[in-house]
Amino acid sequence: TALSGNQTITAEYVGITSTFLAQGVPHILSTFWTVESAASMVFMVEFYSHLHLGPVAAYHHSCQTLCDLTVAQLKTRYDHWLTFDLSANVREFLEEERSDLDTIDSDQCRYRHPYYWAAFTLTGLGG
């Protein structure tokens, strides 16, 4: 989580993100809230698939991808992921998400709303 809390220090906020930074971790990808959908999976797959471009570019790419992916494109991705050897709970979750897409227009961008992509934040030093 990227949320920090006041830890009885009135002039400073302390959280897990600042702790990692203080220990020399150059970038921390975290969230401001829980995204209750497969959007988190889409974001993470995109982020780690594009990390070779640098964390900042991968972050921006992932946010943009969530905004732009149509329901038809998501169905294709979910169908592909369902061919993997997944744990039962991940498979069940993904199958339910995939099934829900059948009720939405295929041209609609399912995760365009900021709820799905603005939860993610990248903290750290440059690109």
PDB file of C-alpha atoms in Angstrom:
ATOM      1  CA  THR A   1       0.000   0.000   0.000  1.00  0.00           C
ATOM      2  CA  ALA A   2       1.111   3.544  -0.664  1.00  0.00           C
ATOM      3  CA  LEU A   3      -0.915   4.933   2.192  1.00  0.00           C
ATOM      4  CA  SER A   4       1.009   6.398   5.071  1.00  0.00           C
ATOM      5  CA  GLY A   5      -0.102   7.114   8.570  1.00  0.00           C
ATOM      6  CA  ASN A   6       0.998   9.542  11.209  1.00  0.00           C
ATOM      7  CA  GLN A   7       3.027   7.458  13.640  1.00  0.00           C
ATOM      8  CA  THR A   8       2.972   9.912  16.571  1.00  0.00           C
ATOM      9  CA  ILE A   9       5.544  11.988  14.701  1.00  0.00           C
ATOM     10  CA  THR A  10       3.849  15.286  13.977  1.00  0.00           C
ATOM     11  CA  ALA A  11       6.328  16.509  11.333  1.00  0.00           C
ATOM     12  CA  GLU A  12       6.743  13.286   9.337  1.00  0.00           C
ATOM     13  CA  TYR A  13       4.618  10.558   7.803  1.00  0.00           C
ATOM     14  CA  VAL A  14       6.053   7.070   7.866  1.00  0.00           C
ATOM     15  CA  GLY A  15       4.901   4.231   5.661  1.00  0.00           C
ATOM     16  CA  ILE A  16       6.105   1.134   3.899  1.00  0.00           C
ATOM     17  CA  THR A  17       6.953   3.102   0.735  1.00  0.00           C
ATOM     18  CA  SER A  18       9.262   5.511   2.553  1.00  0.00           C
ATOM     19  CA  THR A  19      10.826   2.584   4.403  1.00  0.00           C
ATOM     20  CA  PHE A  20      11.731   0.873   1.131  1.00  0.00           C
ATOM     21  CA  LEU A  21      13.098   4.130  -0.294  1.00  0.00           C
ATOM     22  CA  ALA A  22      15.191   4.680   2.832  1.00  0.00           C
ATOM     23  CA  GLN A  23      16.683   1.204   2.343  1.00  0.00           C
ATOM     24  CA  GLY A  24      17.752   2.052  -1.219  1.00  0.00           C
ATOM     25  CA  VAL A  25      14.967   0.455  -3.240  1.00  0.00           C
ATOM     26  CA  PRO A  26      14.854   2.675  -6.348  1.00  0.00           C
ATOM     27  CA  HIS A  27      11.156   2.231  -7.268  1.00  0.00           C
ATOM     28  CA  ILE A  28       8.056   1.052  -5.457  1.00  0.00           C
ATOM     29  CA  LEU A  29       4.853   0.184  -7.283  1.00  0.00           C
ATOM     30  CA  SER A  30       1.974   0.333  -4.841  1.00  0.00           C
ATOM     31  CA  THR A  31      -1.708   1.193  -4.614  1.00  0.00           C
ATOM     32  CA  PHE A  32      -3.829   3.761  -2.853  1.00  0.00           C
ATOM     33  CA  TRP A  33      -6.818   1.383  -2.692  1.00  0.00           C
ATOM     34  CA  THR A  34      -7.739  -2.199  -3.539  1.00  0.00           C
ATOM     35  CA  VAL A  35      -8.945  -2.617  -7.110  1.00  0.00           C
ATOM     36  CA  GLU A  36     -11.568  -5.346  -6.865  1.00  0.00           C
ATOM     37  CA  SER A  37     -11.371  -6.713 -10.405  1.00  0.00           C
ATOM     38  CA  ALA A  38      -9.017  -8.334 -12.874  1.00  0.00           C
ATOM     39  CA  ALA A  39      -7.738  -4.829 -13.668  1.00  0.00           C
ATOM     40  CA  SER A  40      -4.928  -5.404 -11.154  1.00  0.00           C
ATOM     41  CA  MET A  41      -3.865  -8.531 -13.028  1.00  0.00           C
ATOM     42  CA  VAL A  42      -3.961  -6.701 -16.367  1.00  0.00           C
ATOM     43  CA  PHE A  43      -1.951  -3.828 -14.891  1.00  0.00           C
ATOM     44  CA  MET A  44       0.710  -6.122 -13.415  1.00  0.00           C
ATOM     45  CA  VAL A  45       1.080  -8.252 -16.541  1.00  0.00           C
ATOM     46  CA  GLU A  46       1.509  -5.100 -18.619  1.00  0.00           C
ATOM     47  CA  PHE A  47       3.903  -3.517 -16.114  1.00  0.00           C
ATOM     48  CA  TYR A  48       6.227  -6.503 -15.841  1.00  0.00           C
ATOM     49  CA  SER A  49       6.019  -7.229 -19.582  1.00  0.00           C
ATOM     50  CA  HIS A  50       7.251  -3.701 -20.298  1.00  0.00           C
ATOM     51  CA  LEU A  51       9.653  -3.216 -17.393  1.00  0.00           C
ATOM     52  CA  HIS A  52      12.593  -3.525 -19.813  1.00  0.00           C
ATOM     53  CA  LEU A  53      11.588  -0.016 -20.996  1.00  0.00           C
ATOM     54  CA  GLY A  54      12.174   1.288 -17.471  1.00  0.00           C
ATOM     55  CA  PRO A  55       9.761   1.481 -14.542  1.00  0.00           C
ATOM     56  CA  VAL A  56       8.331   4.908 -15.432  1.00  0.00           C
ATOM     57  CA  ALA A  57       7.611   3.935 -19.047  1.00  0.00           C
ATOM     58  CA  ALA A  58       6.167   0.573 -17.934  1.00  0.00           C
ATOM     59  CA  TYR A  59       3.934   2.341 -15.403  1.00  0.00           C
ATOM     60  CA  HIS A  60       2.600   4.826 -17.962  1.00  0.00           C
ATOM     61  CA  HIS A  61       2.091   2.054 -20.506  1.00  0.00           C
ATOM     62  CA  SER A  62       0.107  -0.002 -17.979  1.00  0.00           C
ATOM     63  CA  CYS A  63      -2.154   2.913 -17.050  1.00  0.00           C
ATOM     64  CA  GLN A  64      -2.807   3.688 -20.718  1.00  0.00           C
ATOM     65  CA  THR A  65      -3.460   0.040 -21.513  1.00  0.00           C
ATOM     66  CA  LEU A  66      -6.115  -0.185 -18.800  1.00  0.00           C
ATOM     67  CA  CYS A  67      -7.814   2.878 -20.263  1.00  0.00           C
ATOM     68  CA  ASP A  68      -7.730   1.657 -23.853  1.00  0.00           C
ATOM     69  CA  LEU A  69      -8.376  -2.109 -23.735  1.00  0.00           C
ATOM     70  CA  THR A  70     -11.762  -2.988 -25.179  1.00  0.00           C
ATOM     71  CA  VAL A  71     -13.930  -5.773 -23.833  1.00  0.00           C
ATOM     72  CA  ALA A  72     -13.139  -7.800 -26.978  1.00  0.00           C
ATOM     73  CA  GLN A  73      -9.397  -7.416 -26.306  1.00  0.00           C
ATOM     74  CA  LEU A  74      -9.863  -8.340 -22.652  1.00  0.00           C
ATOM     75  CA  LYS A  75     -11.755 -11.498 -23.607  1.00  0.00           C
ATOM     76  CA  THR A  76      -8.832 -12.537 -25.790  1.00  0.00           C
ATOM     77  CA  ARG A  77      -6.356 -11.932 -22.957  1.00  0.00           C
ATOM     78  CA  TYR A  78      -8.466 -13.730 -20.362  1.00  0.00           C
ATOM     79  CA  ASP A  79      -8.963 -16.699 -22.690  1.00  0.00           C
ATOM     80  CA  HIS A  80      -5.182 -16.850 -23.194  1.00  0.00           C
ATOM     81  CA  TRP A  81      -4.463 -16.645 -19.460  1.00  0.00           C
ATOM     82  CA  LEU A  82      -6.991 -19.399 -18.794  1.00  0.00           C
ATOM     83  CA  THR A  83      -4.761 -21.769 -20.819  1.00  0.00           C
ATOM     84  CA  PHE A  84      -2.081 -21.442 -18.101  1.00  0.00           C
ATOM     85  CA  ASP A  85      -1.709 -23.729 -15.111  1.00  0.00           C
ATOM     86  CA  LEU A  86      -3.466 -21.516 -12.543  1.00  0.00           C
ATOM     87  CA  SER A  87      -4.406 -22.150  -8.956  1.00  0.00           C
ATOM     88  CA  ALA A  88      -8.080 -23.028  -8.498  1.00  0.00           C
ATOM     89  CA  ASN A  89      -8.989 -19.688  -6.876  1.00  0.00           C
ATOM     90  CA  VAL A  90      -7.216 -17.635  -9.589  1.00  0.00           C
ATOM     91  CA  ARG A  91      -8.857 -19.722 -12.318  1.00  0.00           C
ATOM     92  CA  GLU A  92     -12.298 -19.318 -10.734  1.00  0.00           C
ATOM     93  CA  PHE A  93     -11.803 -15.561 -10.358  1.00  0.00           C
ATOM     94  CA  LEU A  94     -10.623 -15.147 -13.948  1.00  0.00           C
ATOM     95  CA  GLU A  95     -13.456 -17.309 -15.317  1.00  0.00           C
ATOM     96  CA  GLU A  96     -15.985 -15.184 -13.433  1.00  0.00           C
ATOM     97  CA  GLU A  97     -14.402 -11.966 -14.734  1.00  0.00           C
ATOM     98  CA  ARG A  98     -14.379 -13.423 -18.255  1.00  0.00           C
ATOM     99  CA  SER A  99     -18.041 -14.409 -17.966  1.00  0.00           C
ATOM    100  CA  ASP A 100     -18.990 -10.901 -16.821  1.00  0.00           C
ATOM    101  CA  LEU A 101     -17.491  -9.501 -20.029  1.00  0.00           C
ATOM    102  CA  ASP A 102     -20.163 -11.308 -22.050  1.00  0.00           C
ATOM    103  CA  THR A 103     -22.707  -8.845 -20.664  1.00  0.00           C
ATOM    104  CA  ILE A 104     -20.787  -5.744 -21.842  1.00  0.00           C
ATOM    105  CA  ASP A 105     -20.552  -4.271 -25.350  1.00  0.00           C
ATOM    106  CA  SER A 106     -17.357  -5.558 -26.984  1.00  0.00           C
ATOM    107  CA  ASP A 107     -16.256  -2.047 -28.039  1.00  0.00           C
ATOM    108  CA  GLN A 108     -16.515  -0.622 -24.521  1.00  0.00           C
ATOM    109  CA  CYS A 109     -13.300   0.075 -22.601  1.00  0.00           C
ATOM    110  CA  ARG A 110     -14.002  -1.846 -19.400  1.00  0.00           C
ATOM    111  CA  TYR A 111     -11.278  -0.251 -17.253  1.00  0.00           C
ATOM    112  CA  ARG A 112     -11.334   3.339 -18.539  1.00  0.00           C
ATOM    113  CA  HIS A 113     -12.657   4.760 -15.254  1.00  0.00           C
ATOM    114  CA  PRO A 114      -9.881   6.135 -12.976  1.00  0.00           C
ATOM    115  CA  TYR A 115     -10.946   3.703 -10.235  1.00  0.00           C
ATOM    116  CA  TYR A 116      -9.111   0.963 -12.129  1.00  0.00           C
ATOM    117  CA  TRP A 117      -5.840   2.697 -13.040  1.00  0.00           C
ATOM    118  CA  ALA A 118      -5.433   5.667 -10.673  1.00  0.00           C
ATOM    119  CA  ALA A 119      -5.067   3.356  -7.684  1.00  0.00           C
ATOM    120  CA  PHE A 120      -1.547   2.471  -8.836  1.00  0.00           C
ATOM    121  CA  THR A 121       1.375   4.735  -8.062  1.00  0.00           C
ATOM    122  CA  LEU A 122       5.070   4.499  -8.802  1.00  0.00           C
ATOM    123  CA  THR A 123       7.360   6.103  -6.269  1.00  0.00           C
ATOM    124  CA  GLY A 124      11.092   6.461  -6.618  1.00  0.00           C
ATOM    125  CA  LEU A 125      13.944   7.961  -8.514  1.00  0.00           C
ATOM    126  CA  GLY A 126      13.577   8.755 -12.232  1.00  0.00           C
ATOM    127  CA  GLY A 127      13.192   6.331 -15.078  1.00  0.00           C
TER     128      GLY A 127
END
